[in-house]
């Protein structure tokens, strides 16, 4: 575990005390614990739905790289829906950050509006997670081409078209086919309307023999995807855990999955909605 501290502004901070993204990094730099911290979690910077917030924070970290060069874990955007809906969080360009934080092992980003990963290259990064209601295919493209030789964990929320996912299953397949993560052990492609297709793509990917954990949670997983898992998972004895929580599986399929020779999470069963003769299965996180 990293020695961690969260930096976040309350409503009073930014409404009455003039705190904003422009003051966030200055406040972090003024913290007496900074030198001993390994993880920095940045929550609300106030008016997170206005442009430039996360971009300013990233720019200020890069400008003060000597003070942040020891940081091993960074989370930008750790806020709940009462502070800012995930689809409203305005992100920024992360490309300058990689060289500024050479010890970084874990990067977590929440929000995908205006998110630009740029050219991703980092020798020490072990975990990359992007939490959002809709992942642009430009971000998938950056990850597909990333130079991350130490990456062990990759978790991506695909989300839905209305909130930013402008790709399809072919973009996921391209990521799995063309990326090069030799140490990847945990792969999560979650929170999607195409969860059954995602399961099929991952099961057929080159990464399956090396994975220890797969996550297909928070999406539209049905018995179609569940049966694929029942059929294929026994072929990969190195797999130790499946996270399928929040799903649309039947009771029968849940029981079948629980009999697989590994840890299986199937909590939070959902029922589809029907409107005008159409069936809808909504992912957990969208707006």
mmCIF file of N, CA, C and O in Angstrom, residues 135-137 140 158 165-175 189 194 197-198 201:
data_model
loop_
_atom_site.group_PDB
_atom_site.id
_atom_site.type_symbol
_atom_site.label_atom_id
_atom_site.label_comp_id
_atom_site.label_asym_id
_atom_site.label_seq_id
_atom_site.Cartn_x
_atom_site.Cartn_y
_atom_site.Cartn_z
ATOM 1 N N UNK A 135 -15.958 5.823 -23.331
ATOM 2 C CA UNK A 135 -14.535 5.930 -23.650
ATOM 3 C C UNK A 135 -14.346 6.217 -25.136
ATOM 4 O O UNK A 135 -14.721 5.412 -25.988
ATOM 5 N N UNK A 136 -13.739 7.348 -25.487
ATOM 6 C CA UNK A 136 -13.494 7.644 -26.907
ATOM 7 C C UNK A 136 -12.534 6.631 -27.533
ATOM 8 O O UNK A 136 -11.591 6.178 -26.887
ATOM 9 N N UNK A 137 -12.755 6.302 -28.791
ATOM 10 C CA UNK A 137 -11.870 5.336 -29.441
ATOM 11 C C UNK A 137 -10.471 5.903 -29.635
ATOM 12 O O UNK A 137 -9.517 5.141 -29.783
ATOM 13 N N UNK A 140 -8.658 4.495 -26.768
ATOM 14 C CA UNK A 140 -8.327 3.095 -27.045
ATOM 15 C C UNK A 140 -7.139 2.995 -27.996
ATOM 16 O O UNK A 140 -6.272 2.126 -27.840
ATOM 17 N N UNK A 158 -15.934 1.091 -20.884
ATOM 18 C CA UNK A 158 -16.314 1.493 -22.239
ATOM 19 C C UNK A 158 -17.485 2.465 -22.238
ATOM 20 O O UNK A 158 -17.517 3.414 -23.024
ATOM 21 N N UNK A 165 -18.642 6.955 -25.800
ATOM 22 C CA UNK A 165 -18.069 5.784 -26.474
ATOM 23 C C UNK A 165 -18.447 5.837 -27.946
ATOM 24 O O UNK A 165 -19.597 5.592 -28.324
ATOM 25 N N UNK A 166 -17.470 6.151 -28.788
ATOM 26 C CA UNK A 166 -17.737 6.293 -30.218
ATOM 27 C C UNK A 166 -17.120 5.169 -31.027
ATOM 28 O O UNK A 166 -16.988 5.271 -32.250
ATOM 29 N N UNK A 167 -16.747 4.076 -30.363
ATOM 30 C CA UNK A 167 -16.174 2.935 -31.054
ATOM 31 C C UNK A 167 -17.146 1.775 -31.125
ATOM 32 O O UNK A 167 -18.342 1.915 -30.900
ATOM 33 N N UNK A 168 -16.608 0.605 -31.440
ATOM 34 C CA UNK A 168 -17.395 -0.619 -31.448
ATOM 35 C C UNK A 168 -16.464 -1.774 -31.108
ATOM 36 O O UNK A 168 -15.312 -1.571 -30.736
ATOM 37 N N UNK A 169 -16.956 -2.980 -31.252
ATOM 38 C CA UNK A 169 -16.171 -4.138 -30.834
ATOM 39 C C UNK A 169 -14.882 -4.268 -31.637
ATOM 40 O O UNK A 169 -13.879 -4.792 -31.140
ATOM 41 N N UNK A 170 -14.853 -3.755 -32.868
ATOM 42 C CA UNK A 170 -13.626 -3.845 -33.670
ATOM 43 C C UNK A 170 -12.484 -3.060 -33.034
ATOM 44 O O UNK A 170 -11.315 -3.435 -33.161
ATOM 45 N N UNK A 171 -12.817 -1.977 -32.324
ATOM 46 C CA UNK A 171 -11.782 -1.193 -31.647
ATOM 47 C C UNK A 171 -11.222 -1.956 -30.451
ATOM 48 O O UNK A 171 -10.020 -1.881 -30.162
ATOM 49 N N UNK A 172 -12.082 -2.677 -29.768
ATOM 50 C CA UNK A 172 -11.630 -3.526 -28.659
ATOM 51 C C UNK A 172 -10.761 -4.659 -29.185
ATOM 52 O O UNK A 172 -9.698 -4.968 -28.628
ATOM 53 N N UNK A 173 -11.194 -5.271 -30.274
ATOM 54 C CA UNK A 173 -10.412 -6.360 -30.875
ATOM 55 C C UNK A 173 -9.034 -5.869 -31.327
ATOM 56 O O UNK A 173 -8.027 -6.573 -31.157
ATOM 57 N N UNK A 174 -8.991 -4.671 -31.899
ATOM 58 C CA UNK A 174 -7.712 -4.114 -32.333
ATOM 59 C C UNK A 174 -6.787 -3.860 -31.150
ATOM 60 O O UNK A 174 -5.578 -4.120 -31.219
ATOM 61 N N UNK A 175 -7.351 -3.353 -30.063
ATOM 62 C CA UNK A 175 -6.556 -3.144 -28.850
ATOM 63 C C UNK A 175 -5.946 -4.454 -28.372
ATOM 64 O O UNK A 175 -4.742 -4.527 -28.062
ATOM 65 N N UNK A 189 -12.388 -5.068 -19.076
ATOM 66 C CA UNK A 189 -13.088 -4.226 -20.053
ATOM 67 C C UNK A 189 -14.542 -4.298 -19.645
ATOM 68 O O UNK A 189 -15.212 -5.311 -19.853
ATOM 69 N N UNK A 194 -21.981 -3.801 -24.876
ATOM 70 C CA UNK A 194 -21.585 -4.914 -25.750
ATOM 71 C C UNK A 194 -20.774 -5.942 -24.958
ATOM 72 O O UNK A 194 -19.817 -6.514 -25.468
ATOM 73 N N UNK A 197 -20.012 -9.405 -26.424
ATOM 74 C CA UNK A 197 -19.008 -9.336 -27.487
ATOM 75 C C UNK A 197 -17.609 -9.122 -26.910
ATOM 76 O O UNK A 197 -16.622 -9.663 -27.422
ATOM 77 N N UNK A 198 -17.530 -8.330 -25.852
ATOM 78 C CA UNK A 198 -16.241 -8.102 -25.193
ATOM 79 C C UNK A 198 -15.697 -9.401 -24.618
ATOM 80 O O UNK A 198 -14.506 -9.707 -24.749
ATOM 81 N N UNK A 201 -14.245 -11.433 -27.376
ATOM 82 C CA UNK A 201 -12.986 -10.873 -27.866
ATOM 83 C C UNK A 201 -11.830 -11.168 -26.911
ATOM 84 O O UNK A 201 -10.724 -11.530 -27.345
#
